[in-house]
CSV table of C-alpha atoms in Angstrom, one decimal:
chain,number,residue,atom,x,y,z
A,1,MET,CA,-10.0,16.4,-3.6
A,2,THR,CA,-7.8,13.3,-3.9
A,3,THR,CA,-6.9,11.6,-7.2
A,4,SER,CA,-7.3,8.2,-5.6
A,5,GLU,CA,-9.9,6.0,-7.3
A,6,LEU,CA,-12.7,5.1,-4.9
A,7,TRP,CA,-13.4,1.4,-4.4
A,8,GLY,CA,-17.1,0.6,-4.5
A,9,ARG,CA,-19.1,-2.1,-2.7
A,10,ALA,CA,-18.6,-4.8,-5.3
A,11,GLU,CA,-14.8,-4.4,-5.2
A,12,ALA,CA,-14.8,-4.4,-1.4
A,13,ASP,CA,-17.0,-7.4,-1.1
A,14,ARG,CA,-14.8,-9.6,-3.3
A,15,TYR,CA,-11.4,-8.1,-2.2
A,16,ASP,CA,-10.6,-10.7,0.5
A,17,GLY,CA,-11.7,-13.6,-1.7
A,18,GLU,CA,-9.3,-12.5,-4.5
A,19,GLU,CA,-6.4,-11.8,-2.2
A,20,THR,CA,-6.1,-15.2,-0.5
A,21,GLU,CA,-2.4,-15.5,-1.2
A,22,MET,CA,-1.7,-12.1,0.3
A,23,SER,CA,-3.8,-13.1,3.4
A,24,SER,CA,-1.9,-16.3,3.9
A,25,ALA,CA,0.2,-17.1,7.0
A,26,ALA,CA,3.2,-17.2,4.7
A,27,VAL,CA,2.8,-13.6,3.8
A,28,LEU,CA,1.2,-12.2,6.9
A,29,GLY,CA,3.5,-13.8,9.4
A,30,PRO,CA,6.7,-12.0,8.3
A,31,THR,CA,4.7,-8.8,7.6
A,32,VAL,CA,3.1,-8.6,11.1
A,33,GLY,CA,6.3,-9.6,12.8
A,34,PHE,CA,8.2,-6.8,11.1
A,35,LEU,CA,5.6,-4.2,11.9
A,36,ALA,CA,5.1,-5.4,15.5
A,37,GLU,CA,8.8,-5.2,16.2
A,38,LEU,CA,8.9,-1.6,15.0
A,39,ALA,CA,5.8,-0.6,16.9
A,40,GLY,CA,7.2,-2.0,20.2
A,41,ASP,CA,5.0,-0.9,23.0
A,42,GLY,CA,3.5,2.0,21.0
A,43,ARG,CA,0.5,2.5,18.8
A,44,ALA,CA,0.4,1.8,15.0
A,45,LEU,CA,-1.6,3.7,12.3
A,46,GLU,CA,-2.3,2.1,8.9
A,47,PHE,CA,-2.9,4.4,5.9
A,48,ALA,CA,-5.4,2.8,3.5
A,49,VAL,CA,-6.3,0.1,6.0
A,50,GLY,CA,-8.8,-1.5,3.6
A,51,THR,CA,-10.5,-4.6,4.9
A,52,GLY,CA,-8.0,-5.0,7.7
A,53,ARG,CA,-5.8,-7.7,6.0
A,54,VAL,CA,-2.8,-6.5,8.0
A,55,ALA,CA,-4.3,-4.4,10.7
A,56,VAL,CA,-6.5,-7.1,12.2
A,57,PRO,CA,-3.7,-9.7,12.8
A,58,LEU,CA,-1.4,-6.9,14.0
A,59,ARG,CA,-4.0,-5.9,16.6
A,60,GLU,CA,-4.4,-9.6,17.5
A,61,ARG,CA,-0.6,-9.6,18.1
A,62,GLY,CA,-1.2,-7.0,20.8
A,63,VAL,CA,-0.3,-3.8,19.0
A,64,PRO,CA,-3.0,-1.1,19.3
A,65,VAL,CA,-3.9,-0.2,15.7
A,66,ALA,CA,-6.0,2.6,14.1
A,67,GLY,CA,-6.6,3.2,10.4
A,68,ILE,CA,-7.4,5.7,7.7
A,69,GLU,CA,-9.5,4.5,4.8
A,70,PHE,CA,-10.8,6.3,1.7
A,71,SER,CA,-13.6,3.8,0.9
A,72,GLU,CA,-16.5,3.4,3.3
A,73,HIS,CA,-17.3,0.0,1.6
A,74,MET,CA,-13.8,-1.3,2.4
A,75,ALA,CA,-14.1,-0.1,6.0
A,76,ALA,CA,-17.5,-1.8,6.2
A,77,VAL,CA,-15.8,-5.2,5.4
A,78,LEU,CA,-13.3,-4.5,8.1
A,79,ARG,CA,-16.1,-3.8,10.6
A,80,ARG,CA,-17.2,-7.5,10.2
A,81,LYS,CA,-13.8,-8.4,11.7
A,82,ALA,CA,-13.2,-5.8,14.4
A,83,ASP,CA,-15.4,-3.1,16.0
A,84,GLU,CA,-14.7,0.6,16.3
A,85,GLN,CA,-13.4,0.3,19.8
A,86,THR,CA,-11.0,-2.5,18.9
A,87,LEU,CA,-9.7,-0.9,15.7
A,88,PRO,CA,-10.9,2.7,15.1
A,89,VAL,CA,-11.0,3.9,11.5
A,90,VAL,CA,-11.2,7.5,10.1
A,91,ILE,CA,-12.8,7.7,6.7
A,92,GLY,CA,-10.7,10.0,4.5
A,93,ASP,CA,-7.8,10.6,2.3
A,94,MET,CA,-4.5,9.3,3.6
A,95,ALA,CA,-2.7,12.4,2.5
A,96,THR,CA,-4.8,14.7,4.7
A,97,ALA,CA,-7.0,12.9,7.1
A,98,THR,CA,-5.9,12.8,10.8
A,99,VAL,CA,-6.3,10.5,13.7
A,100,PRO,CA,-6.0,11.7,17.3
A,101,GLY,CA,-2.8,11.1,19.3
A,102,GLU,CA,0.7,10.1,18.4
A,103,PHE,CA,2.0,6.8,17.0
A,104,ALA,CA,5.2,4.8,17.2
A,105,LEU,CA,4.5,3.5,13.7
A,106,VAL,CA,2.7,4.6,10.5
A,107,TYR,CA,2.6,2.1,7.7
A,108,LEU,CA,1.4,1.8,4.2
A,109,VAL,CA,1.5,-1.6,2.5
A,110,TYR,CA,0.9,-3.4,-0.8
A,111,ASN,CA,1.8,-0.6,-3.2
A,112,THR,CA,-1.0,1.6,-1.8
A,113,ILE,CA,0.9,4.9,-1.9
A,114,SER,CA,0.7,4.5,-5.7
A,115,ASN,CA,-3.0,5.1,-5.5
A,116,LEU,CA,-2.2,8.8,-5.1
A,117,LEU,CA,-1.7,9.8,-8.7
A,118,THR,CA,0.4,13.0,-8.3
A,119,GLN,CA,3.8,13.7,-6.8
A,120,ASP,CA,2.3,16.5,-4.7
A,121,GLU,CA,-0.2,14.1,-3.1
A,122,GLN,CA,2.5,11.5,-2.4
A,123,VAL,CA,4.6,14.2,-0.7
A,124,GLU,CA,1.6,15.2,1.4
A,125,CYS,CA,1.2,11.5,2.4
A,126,PHE,CA,4.7,11.6,3.8
A,127,ARG,CA,4.0,14.8,5.6
A,128,ASN,CA,0.8,13.4,7.1
A,129,ALA,CA,2.7,10.4,8.3
A,130,ALA,CA,5.3,12.7,10.0
A,131,ARG,CA,2.5,14.6,11.7
A,132,HIS,CA,1.2,11.5,13.3
A,133,LEU,CA,4.5,10.1,14.4
A,134,ARG,CA,6.0,10.6,17.9
A,135,PRO,CA,9.7,11.6,18.0
A,136,GLY,CA,11.7,8.5,17.1
A,137,GLY,CA,8.7,7.0,15.3
A,138,ARG,CA,8.9,5.2,12.0
A,139,PHE,CA,7.0,5.3,8.6
A,140,VAL,CA,7.1,2.1,6.6
A,141,ILE,CA,6.1,1.7,2.9
A,142,GLU,CA,5.9,-1.5,0.9
A,143,LEU,CA,6.1,-0.7,-2.8
A,144,GLY,CA,7.1,-2.4,-6.0
A,145,VAL,CA,10.1,-1.3,-8.0
A,146,PRO,CA,8.9,-0.2,-11.5
A,147,PRO,CA,9.7,-3.0,-13.9
A,148,LEU,CA,10.9,-0.7,-16.6
A,149,ARG,CA,13.9,-2.8,-17.4
A,150,LEU,CA,11.4,-5.4,-18.9
A,151,LEU,CA,10.2,-2.9,-21.5
A,152,PRO,CA,12.0,-3.3,-24.8
A,153,PRO,CA,12.0,-0.3,-27.2
A,154,GLY,CA,8.5,0.5,-28.3
A,155,GLN,CA,6.7,-1.8,-25.8
A,156,VAL,CA,4.5,-0.3,-23.2
A,157,ALA,CA,3.0,-3.4,-21.5
A,158,VAL,CA,4.5,-5.9,-19.0
A,159,PRO,CA,2.6,-9.1,-17.9
A,160,PHE,CA,2.6,-9.8,-14.1
A,161,ASP,CA,0.3,-12.8,-13.9
A,162,VAL,CA,-0.7,-15.4,-16.5
A,163,SER,CA,-2.7,-18.1,-14.7
A,164,ALA,CA,-5.8,-20.2,-15.3
A,165,GLY,CA,-8.1,-17.8,-13.5
A,166,HIS,CA,-6.4,-14.5,-14.1
A,167,LEU,CA,-4.5,-12.5,-16.7
A,168,GLY,CA,-2.8,-9.3,-15.5
A,169,PHE,CA,-0.5,-6.8,-17.2
A,170,ASP,CA,0.6,-3.3,-16.6
A,171,THR,CA,0.8,-0.5,-19.2
A,172,PHE,CA,3.1,2.5,-18.7
A,173,ASP,CA,3.0,6.2,-19.4
A,174,LEU,CA,6.7,7.0,-19.0
A,175,VAL,CA,6.2,10.8,-19.1
A,176,GLU,CA,3.6,11.0,-16.3
A,177,GLN,CA,4.9,8.0,-14.3
A,178,ILE,CA,1.5,6.4,-14.4
A,179,LEU,CA,0.9,2.7,-14.8
A,180,VAL,CA,-2.4,1.1,-15.4
A,181,SER,CA,-2.9,-2.4,-14.0
A,182,HIS,CA,-5.3,-4.4,-16.3
A,183,HIS,CA,-7.0,-7.5,-14.9
A,184,LEU,CA,-9.0,-10.2,-16.7
A,185,THR,CA,-10.5,-12.4,-14.0
A,186,ARG,CA,-12.5,-15.6,-14.6
A,187,ASP,CA,-15.9,-14.8,-13.2
A,188,GLY,CA,-18.0,-18.0,-12.6
A,189,GLU,CA,-17.9,-21.4,-14.3
A,190,ASP,CA,-19.3,-20.4,-17.7
A,191,GLY,CA,-15.9,-19.2,-19.0
A,192,ARG,CA,-16.6,-15.5,-18.8
A,193,TYR,CA,-14.0,-13.0,-17.7
A,194,ARG,CA,-14.4,-9.8,-15.8
A,195,ARG,CA,-12.3,-6.9,-16.9
A,196,ASP,CA,-11.0,-4.3,-14.4
A,197,ALA,CA,-8.3,-1.7,-14.5
A,198,SER,CA,-6.7,0.7,-11.9
A,199,ARG,CA,-4.3,3.6,-12.2
A,200,HIS,CA,-1.2,4.1,-10.1
A,201,ARG,CA,1.7,6.5,-9.9
A,202,TYR,CA,4.9,4.6,-9.7
A,203,ALA,CA,8.0,6.1,-7.9
A,204,TRP,CA,11.6,5.0,-7.4
A,205,PRO,CA,13.0,4.4,-4.0
A,206,ALA,CA,15.3,7.5,-4.4
A,207,GLU,CA,12.2,9.7,-5.1
A,208,LEU,CA,10.5,8.4,-1.9
A,209,ASP,CA,13.7,9.2,0.1
A,210,LEU,CA,13.4,12.8,-1.1
A,211,MET,CA,9.8,12.9,-0.2
A,212,ALA,CA,10.8,11.7,3.3
A,213,ARG,CA,13.4,14.3,3.6
A,214,ILE,CA,10.8,17.0,2.7
A,215,ALA,CA,8.7,15.7,5.5
A,216,GLY,CA,11.6,15.7,8.0
A,217,LEU,CA,12.2,11.9,8.0
A,218,ALA,CA,15.4,10.0,7.3
A,219,LEU,CA,15.9,6.6,5.8
A,220,GLU,CA,16.8,4.0,8.4
A,221,ARG,CA,16.5,0.7,6.5
A,222,ARG,CA,15.5,-0.7,3.1
A,223,VAL,CA,15.0,-4.4,2.5
A,224,ALA,CA,13.6,-6.5,-0.4
A,225,ASP,CA,10.8,-8.2,1.6
A,226,TRP,CA,9.3,-8.5,5.1
A,227,ASP,CA,11.7,-11.3,5.9
A,228,GLY,CA,14.6,-8.8,5.8
A,229,SER,CA,16.3,-10.1,2.7
A,230,PRO,CA,18.8,-7.6,1.2
A,231,PHE,CA,17.6,-5.0,-1.3
A,232,THR,CA,19.5,-5.3,-4.6
A,233,GLN,CA,19.2,-4.1,-8.1
A,234,ASP,CA,17.1,-7.2,-9.0
A,235,ALA,CA,14.6,-6.8,-6.2
A,236,ALA,CA,11.0,-6.6,-7.4
A,237,LYS,CA,9.9,-4.5,-4.4
A,238,HIS,CA,11.2,-2.8,-1.3
A,239,ILE,CA,10.2,-2.3,2.3
A,240,SER,CA,11.5,1.1,3.4
A,241,VAL,CA,11.7,2.5,6.9
A,242,TRP,CA,12.1,6.2,7.6
A,243,ARG,CA,12.5,7.6,11.1
A,244,LYS,CA,11.4,10.8,12.7
A,245,PRO,CA,14.2,12.5,14.7
A,246,GLU,CA,13.9,12.5,18.5
């Protein structure tokens, strides 16, 4: 039994509409280019493929893509964009579900490894990626750096978006490494706001490197964004690439 929270039909149906910025050419262009270069002439597997925000344009780029997705409702939205033959999807937990064959690339974007709420499950996710990779294949994760430097003594909340249609802030349990993302989203024209919250287990890059080592993978590259900008102590997120030995 996974600790991941299951996205229902309502969340799936509005996901693409609420992630227009992340689905823009400015974001997807560098993302797809980075992943396509790593995949080369091989196959790619996306853990937590969701509605196909990245997988569909990567497939259109010519890379054969398969996916694992925990929510049948998210996968149903993907099916409106690509059929099973074009982009096969296995419904299951990304820490344990398997897809036939070997892959040149396994990737996990947009903080999604944090949906696994225990360290053990995150380690199993790395092991599952390693099982799917061919020798010399790569595992890529996009994950935010925990913004704990923004927490003054006694404060447990950090805002990440204050805009006309959305208020977002994270609260932190520093003992369990759990953050809760709180969202107040304007819902309609009558001034009402919809409240949502989701739990995540945050992890530092060094902790992920140890998980990779446990799974038999070695860090090859770490950058601050899909454009390859250098990763520094001020970076808000990282794109990390681990390689399976040949």
